[in-house]
Structures are given as C-alpha cells and as structure tokens.
Tab-separated table of C-alpha atoms in Angstrom:
chain	number	residue	atom	x	y	z
A	1	UNK	CA	-10.097	-42.482	-34.728
A	2	UNK	CA	-10.169	-45.842	-36.471
A	3	UNK	CA	-10.836	-47.062	-39.999
A	4	UNK	CA	-12.847	-49.906	-41.428
A	5	UNK	CA	-11.217	-52.748	-43.340
A	6	UNK	CA	-12.541	-51.326	-46.599
A	7	UNK	CA	-11.115	-47.884	-45.860
A	8	UNK	CA	-7.706	-49.320	-44.984
A	9	UNK	CA	-7.655	-51.514	-48.096
A	10	UNK	CA	-8.367	-48.496	-50.295
A	11	UNK	CA	-5.820	-46.346	-48.461
A	12	UNK	CA	-3.050	-48.943	-48.707
A	13	UNK	CA	-3.868	-50.105	-52.235
A	14	UNK	CA	-4.432	-53.721	-51.220
A	15	UNK	CA	-7.474	-55.973	-51.080
A	16	UNK	CA	-9.806	-56.607	-48.165
A	17	UNK	CA	-8.967	-60.281	-48.551
A	18	UNK	CA	-5.286	-59.500	-47.936
A	19	UNK	CA	-6.134	-57.700	-44.694
A	20	UNK	CA	-8.304	-60.630	-43.597
A	21	UNK	CA	-5.391	-62.973	-44.294
A	22	UNK	CA	-2.980	-60.848	-42.263
A	23	UNK	CA	-5.465	-60.987	-39.396
A	24	UNK	CA	-5.907	-64.754	-39.686
A	25	UNK	CA	-2.152	-65.453	-39.459
A	26	UNK	CA	-1.672	-62.976	-36.621
A	27	UNK	CA	0.492	-60.606	-38.655
A	28	UNK	CA	-1.867	-57.639	-38.368
A	29	UNK	CA	-4.731	-57.932	-35.932
A	30	UNK	CA	-7.018	-54.881	-35.830
A	31	UNK	CA	-6.805	-53.022	-32.559
A	32	UNK	CA	-10.542	-52.515	-32.319
A	33	UNK	CA	-13.773	-54.241	-33.236
A	34	UNK	CA	-17.296	-52.923	-33.311
A	35	UNK	CA	-20.080	-54.427	-31.236
A	36	UNK	CA	-21.082	-56.282	-34.372
A	37	UNK	CA	-17.588	-57.766	-34.685
A	38	UNK	CA	-16.354	-55.678	-37.600
A	39	UNK	CA	-12.647	-54.915	-37.765
A	40	UNK	CA	-11.461	-51.369	-37.003
A	41	UNK	CA	-7.842	-50.332	-37.577
A	42	UNK	CA	-6.113	-47.835	-35.272
A	43	UNK	CA	-3.186	-45.520	-36.037
A	44	UNK	CA	-0.808	-48.085	-34.557
A	45	UNK	CA	-2.279	-50.735	-36.865
A	46	UNK	CA	-1.681	-48.482	-39.881
A	47	UNK	CA	1.944	-47.962	-38.875
A	48	UNK	CA	2.422	-51.728	-38.619
A	49	UNK	CA	0.718	-52.213	-41.982
A	50	UNK	CA	3.116	-49.718	-43.533
A	51	UNK	CA	6.050	-51.718	-42.181
A	52	UNK	CA	4.551	-54.961	-43.501
A	53	UNK	CA	4.065	-53.537	-46.981
A	54	UNK	CA	7.572	-52.056	-47.086
A	55	UNK	CA	9.145	-55.344	-46.116
A	56	UNK	CA	6.960	-57.127	-48.673
A	57	UNK	CA	8.208	-54.696	-51.304
A	58	UNK	CA	11.732	-55.691	-50.333
A	59	UNK	CA	10.891	-59.343	-50.948
A	60	UNK	CA	10.567	-60.622	-47.377
A	61	UNK	CA	8.094	-63.505	-46.817
A	62	UNK	CA	5.277	-62.962	-44.341
A	63	UNK	CA	6.653	-65.305	-41.670
A	64	UNK	CA	9.979	-63.430	-41.642
A	65	UNK	CA	8.191	-60.080	-41.484
A	66	UNK	CA	6.320	-61.270	-38.392
A	67	UNK	CA	9.586	-62.177	-36.687
A	68	UNK	CA	11.199	-58.857	-37.642
A	69	UNK	CA	8.299	-56.729	-36.457
A	70	UNK	CA	7.846	-58.599	-33.201
A	71	UNK	CA	11.514	-58.593	-32.280
A	72	UNK	CA	12.143	-56.942	-28.897
A	73	UNK	CA	13.734	-53.502	-28.610
A	74	UNK	CA	12.746	-52.384	-32.111
A	75	UNK	CA	10.597	-49.397	-32.968
A	76	UNK	CA	9.264	-47.637	-36.041
A	77	UNK	CA	12.451	-45.585	-36.523
A	78	UNK	CA	14.613	-48.716	-36.404
A	79	UNK	CA	12.515	-50.345	-39.106
A	80	UNK	CA	12.488	-47.230	-41.266
A	81	UNK	CA	16.275	-46.947	-41.113
A	82	UNK	CA	16.679	-50.610	-42.018
A	83	UNK	CA	14.193	-50.316	-44.860
A	84	UNK	CA	15.863	-47.166	-46.167
A	85	UNK	CA	19.208	-48.957	-46.323
A	86	UNK	CA	17.698	-51.992	-48.048
A	87	UNK	CA	15.753	-49.876	-50.531
A	88	UNK	CA	18.854	-47.811	-51.311
A	89	UNK	CA	20.801	-50.977	-52.095
A	90	UNK	CA	17.938	-52.234	-54.230
A	91	UNK	CA	17.769	-48.921	-56.079
A	92	UNK	CA	21.488	-49.081	-56.872
A	93	UNK	CA	21.100	-52.599	-58.254
A	94	UNK	CA	18.073	-51.579	-60.305
A	95	UNK	CA	19.932	-48.559	-61.696
A	96	UNK	CA	22.759	-50.842	-62.779
A	97	UNK	CA	20.277	-53.118	-64.528
A	98	UNK	CA	18.486	-50.162	-66.138
A	99	UNK	CA	21.786	-48.732	-67.384
A	100	UNK	CA	22.790	-52.089	-68.835
A	101	UNK	CA	19.465	-52.424	-70.641
A	102	UNK	CA	19.701	-48.851	-71.962
A	103	UNK	CA	23.193	-49.513	-73.287
A	104	UNK	CA	21.934	-52.645	-75.022
A	105	UNK	CA	18.987	-50.753	-76.520
A	106	UNK	CA	21.215	-47.937	-77.725
A	107	UNK	CA	23.716	-50.367	-79.195
A	108	UNK	CA	20.900	-52.076	-81.067
A	109	UNK	CA	19.656	-48.702	-82.307
A	110	UNK	CA	23.110	-47.692	-83.476
A	111	UNK	CA	23.508	-50.925	-85.453
A	112	UNK	CA	27.290	-51.193	-85.162
A	113	UNK	CA	27.914	-54.814	-86.225
A	114	UNK	CA	30.992	-55.526	-84.094
A	115	UNK	CA	31.728	-58.151	-81.485
A	116	UNK	CA	32.535	-56.908	-77.956
A	117	UNK	CA	36.272	-57.518	-78.537
A	118	UNK	CA	36.195	-55.661	-81.845
A	119	UNK	CA	34.273	-52.759	-80.306
A	120	UNK	CA	36.879	-52.435	-77.550
A	121	UNK	CA	39.714	-52.532	-80.087
A	122	UNK	CA	38.077	-49.775	-82.126
A	123	UNK	CA	36.499	-47.555	-79.486
A	124	UNK	CA	38.330	-48.457	-76.279
A	125	UNK	CA	36.277	-47.347	-73.300
A	126	UNK	CA	34.319	-44.862	-75.418
A	127	UNK	CA	30.775	-46.084	-76.099
A	128	UNK	CA	29.214	-44.348	-79.122
A	129	UNK	CA	25.744	-45.542	-78.190
A	130	UNK	CA	25.850	-43.401	-75.037
A	131	UNK	CA	25.335	-40.406	-77.330
A	132	UNK	CA	22.540	-41.978	-79.395
A	133	UNK	CA	19.600	-40.443	-77.465
A	134	UNK	CA	20.992	-36.921	-77.811
A	135	UNK	CA	21.935	-37.446	-81.461
A	136	UNK	CA	18.426	-38.672	-82.196
A	137	UNK	CA	16.917	-35.734	-80.331
A	138	UNK	CA	18.970	-33.212	-82.315
A	139	UNK	CA	19.101	-34.791	-85.741
A	140	UNK	CA	16.894	-37.893	-85.686
A	141	UNK	CA	14.419	-36.516	-88.215
A	142	UNK	CA	17.027	-35.350	-90.742
A	143	UNK	CA	18.097	-37.197	-93.901
A	144	UNK	CA	21.732	-36.832	-92.805
A	145	UNK	CA	21.065	-38.919	-89.686
A	146	UNK	CA	19.275	-41.554	-91.748
A	147	UNK	CA	22.190	-41.661	-94.198
A	148	UNK	CA	24.711	-41.957	-91.371
A	149	UNK	CA	22.819	-44.861	-89.825
A	150	UNK	CA	22.567	-46.590	-93.195
A	151	UNK	CA	26.316	-46.336	-93.754
A	152	UNK	CA	27.349	-47.230	-90.215
A	153	UNK	CA	25.249	-50.399	-90.309
A	154	UNK	CA	27.464	-51.747	-93.120
A	155	UNK	CA	30.889	-50.994	-91.619
A	156	UNK	CA	33.223	-53.790	-90.621
A	157	UNK	CA	35.979	-53.750	-88.038
A	158	UNK	CA	38.459	-52.835	-90.793
A	159	UNK	CA	36.302	-49.858	-91.797
A	160	UNK	CA	36.152	-48.579	-88.229
A	161	UNK	CA	39.891	-48.960	-87.775
A	162	UNK	CA	40.450	-46.941	-90.950
A	163	UNK	CA	38.029	-44.265	-89.747
A	164	UNK	CA	39.846	-44.162	-86.410
A	165	UNK	CA	43.272	-43.922	-88.073
A	166	UNK	CA	42.184	-41.108	-90.401
A	167	UNK	CA	40.630	-39.149	-87.540
A	168	UNK	CA	43.736	-39.596	-85.370
A	169	UNK	CA	46.062	-38.435	-88.163
A	170	UNK	CA	43.900	-35.386	-88.798
A	171	UNK	CA	43.842	-34.534	-85.108
A	172	UNK	CA	47.632	-34.848	-84.910
A	173	UNK	CA	48.089	-32.514	-87.886
A	174	UNK	CA	45.587	-30.020	-86.475
A	175	UNK	CA	47.318	-30.051	-83.089
A	176	UNK	CA	50.713	-29.524	-84.745
A	177	UNK	CA	49.415	-26.528	-86.710
A	178	UNK	CA	47.906	-25.022	-83.576
A	179	UNK	CA	51.058	-25.490	-81.514
A	180	UNK	CA	53.152	-24.059	-84.362
A	181	UNK	CA	51.111	-20.852	-84.164
A	182	UNK	CA	49.658	-21.052	-87.663
A	183	UNK	CA	46.607	-18.768	-88.022
A	184	UNK	CA	43.285	-20.549	-88.185
A	185	UNK	CA	42.623	-18.887	-91.540
A	186	UNK	CA	45.958	-19.896	-93.069
A	187	UNK	CA	45.781	-22.067	-96.161
A	188	UNK	CA	47.322	-25.006	-94.325
A	189	UNK	CA	44.836	-24.880	-91.434
A	190	UNK	CA	41.844	-24.328	-93.704
A	191	UNK	CA	42.966	-27.355	-95.708
A	192	UNK	CA	42.911	-29.347	-92.485
A	193	UNK	CA	39.365	-28.142	-91.860
A	194	UNK	CA	38.459	-29.281	-95.375
A	195	UNK	CA	39.978	-32.689	-94.615
A	196	UNK	CA	37.787	-32.815	-91.542
A	197	UNK	CA	34.682	-32.025	-93.608
A	198	UNK	CA	35.694	-34.595	-96.226
A	199	UNK	CA	36.184	-37.238	-93.548
A	200	UNK	CA	32.627	-36.753	-92.335
A	201	UNK	CA	31.222	-36.714	-95.864
A	202	UNK	CA	33.110	-39.830	-96.878
A	203	UNK	CA	32.188	-41.951	-93.871
A	204	UNK	CA	28.929	-40.633	-92.438
A	205	UNK	CA	26.810	-38.129	-94.401
A	206	UNK	CA	27.203	-35.290	-96.922
A	207	UNK	CA	28.677	-32.516	-94.808
A	208	UNK	CA	28.011	-29.177	-96.477
A	209	UNK	CA	29.943	-26.052	-95.386
A	210	UNK	CA	26.841	-24.881	-93.502
A	211	UNK	CA	26.520	-28.162	-91.644
A	212	UNK	CA	30.249	-28.106	-90.971
A	213	UNK	CA	29.964	-24.656	-89.412
A	214	UNK	CA	27.187	-25.964	-87.186
A	215	UNK	CA	29.501	-28.715	-86.004
A	216	UNK	CA	32.190	-26.140	-85.340
A	217	UNK	CA	29.803	-24.285	-83.044
A	218	UNK	CA	28.995	-27.530	-81.264
A	219	UNK	CA	32.683	-28.142	-80.602
A	220	UNK	CA	32.913	-24.975	-78.508
A	221	UNK	CA	29.442	-24.919	-76.906
A	222	UNK	CA	29.235	-28.531	-75.756
A	223	UNK	CA	31.828	-29.252	-73.026
A	224	UNK	CA	32.061	-32.910	-74.034
A	225	UNK	CA	33.151	-32.059	-77.558
A	226	UNK	CA	35.384	-29.254	-76.331
A	227	UNK	CA	37.219	-31.559	-73.935
A	228	UNK	CA	37.761	-34.114	-76.710
A	229	UNK	CA	39.879	-31.591	-78.590
A	230	UNK	CA	41.242	-29.517	-75.737
A	231	UNK	CA	42.803	-32.464	-73.968
A	232	UNK	CA	45.277	-32.542	-76.866
A	233	UNK	CA	45.939	-28.815	-76.571
A	234	UNK	CA	43.929	-26.231	-74.612
A	235	UNK	CA	42.052	-24.039	-77.076
A	236	UNK	CA	42.186	-26.546	-79.925
A	237	UNK	CA	38.391	-26.796	-80.216
A	238	UNK	CA	38.053	-23.041	-80.689
A	239	UNK	CA	40.931	-23.123	-83.186
A	240	UNK	CA	39.164	-25.794	-85.244
A	241	UNK	CA	35.936	-23.795	-85.148
A	242	UNK	CA	37.713	-20.747	-86.587
A	243	UNK	CA	39.355	-22.871	-89.270
A	244	UNK	CA	35.996	-24.416	-90.198
A	245	UNK	CA	34.379	-21.000	-90.592
A	246	UNK	CA	37.327	-19.675	-92.612
A	247	UNK	CA	37.213	-22.731	-94.852
A	248	UNK	CA	33.453	-22.405	-95.316
A	249	UNK	CA	33.993	-18.913	-96.735
A	250	UNK	CA	36.104	-20.529	-99.464
A	251	UNK	CA	33.343	-23.044	-100.261
A	252	UNK	CA	29.995	-21.272	-100.147
A	253	UNK	CA	26.979	-23.584	-100.049
C-alpha cells in the first residue's frame, strides 16, 4: 500500500511543496512512482518522514538530518531512542522556562514592591506568589482578597519586616503555651488566638471570627499549612484551631 503526495502531506501536517523539496534535495525520495510519474510513498518512506519531522522539531537543519539518517548501522529504534533523550532534555528546559515565567506572572499579580534582595531578606526561600493561583481560586472574587491586594501593594520592606517580626513573636508565644500544656480554651491561649486574628485584620483584611474559624480549619486540613505550624511543635496547628474556635465563641459575629 502506498500514498499519494497529497495524502502524505495531510497525514503529516505539512505542505505538498515541502515534500517536493525533500525529494529534490534527496532527503526523502518516494519509493514508488505511477506510470504517469506521480510520487507514491511507501511505509518505509513514512517512517523516514517521521524521523525527519522529529529531528526538525528538535532544531536540526536538513543537511544534518540527511547525514544522521543515512549513517551506517542505525535503525528506527536507534533514532527513536536518540530523539526521546533529546526531547526529554528539551522538555526539562522548557519546564524551567515555563516555571520562571509563571513565577514572574504571579509576582506581578501579587504586587509586592520589593527588590530581589529585599524579598529574600523578608521571605527567605519562601515565595508567596507560589500560592497566588490557589488563593485566587479560593478567594479571588471576595472583597477580603481585593482589600488584601490593595494593602499589600503599598507595603515597604520595613512593613514586611514588621509583619514578619509580629508573626514570629506570636508563633513563639503560641508554641510556648502549647508546650507548657495550657488548654486551648484557656484565657491566655484564646488571647493569643485573638492576637492572631488582629494581626490578619491589621495587615491584610478584616478578619471576622467566622473567617478566622475558616482559617483554623484550613490549618489542619491543608498539609502545607499544618506543616508550617507543626514543624515548631507537632500538633501545634490543631492546637491553634481549637484556640481560634474557643476565641470565636467569646466574640460572636
């Protein structure tokens, strides 16, 4: 069974002119011709065309492809293995580029006006923009998200350092209460939960007791949030959740 030049062009997604050019330069000469002189492509021709197109996709010029395909002691499997390795490398490079572009897009969306050095001083290796897509998916259409973005866009390095210092001090006090065995519904621990709610309200958005309870649930259901607290003391995230709920009962919405 053989195919016409038009059939092969349609099958491969290339033009008839391209196939004519490959024939003219000796890169892909059809294995058969009709009595009228029309080109007919065999199965072997289609396999060679596949190799040509794969190498073209990898950026090889036509003259190099001809040398590669006509090299002695090579077969289809050899070419496929080589192409798989090259494509895998290319995919890794493209993924790195895609990730870099996504980070830049997310950083632009987050609107944190810090230089790279300032961002590292404030956040270290943590990149807030990595969480932007999920935050937008969960809360992007809420006024609280809009308010948070509005505030964050105005913060300077000094603001972020103050936010970081307040959060660290609160976490230290919460960890100390937990390790001391204070009940989550003790006045001291509930006051810490209220400090936590006030910190969010002061710096990001009005955090009502109901919203605060929702955050408390997130701290124990999302492993990323849980690990943030539990690396200071196993069980700390659950402890904070209980304190948040106990404190909310003191401050009904």
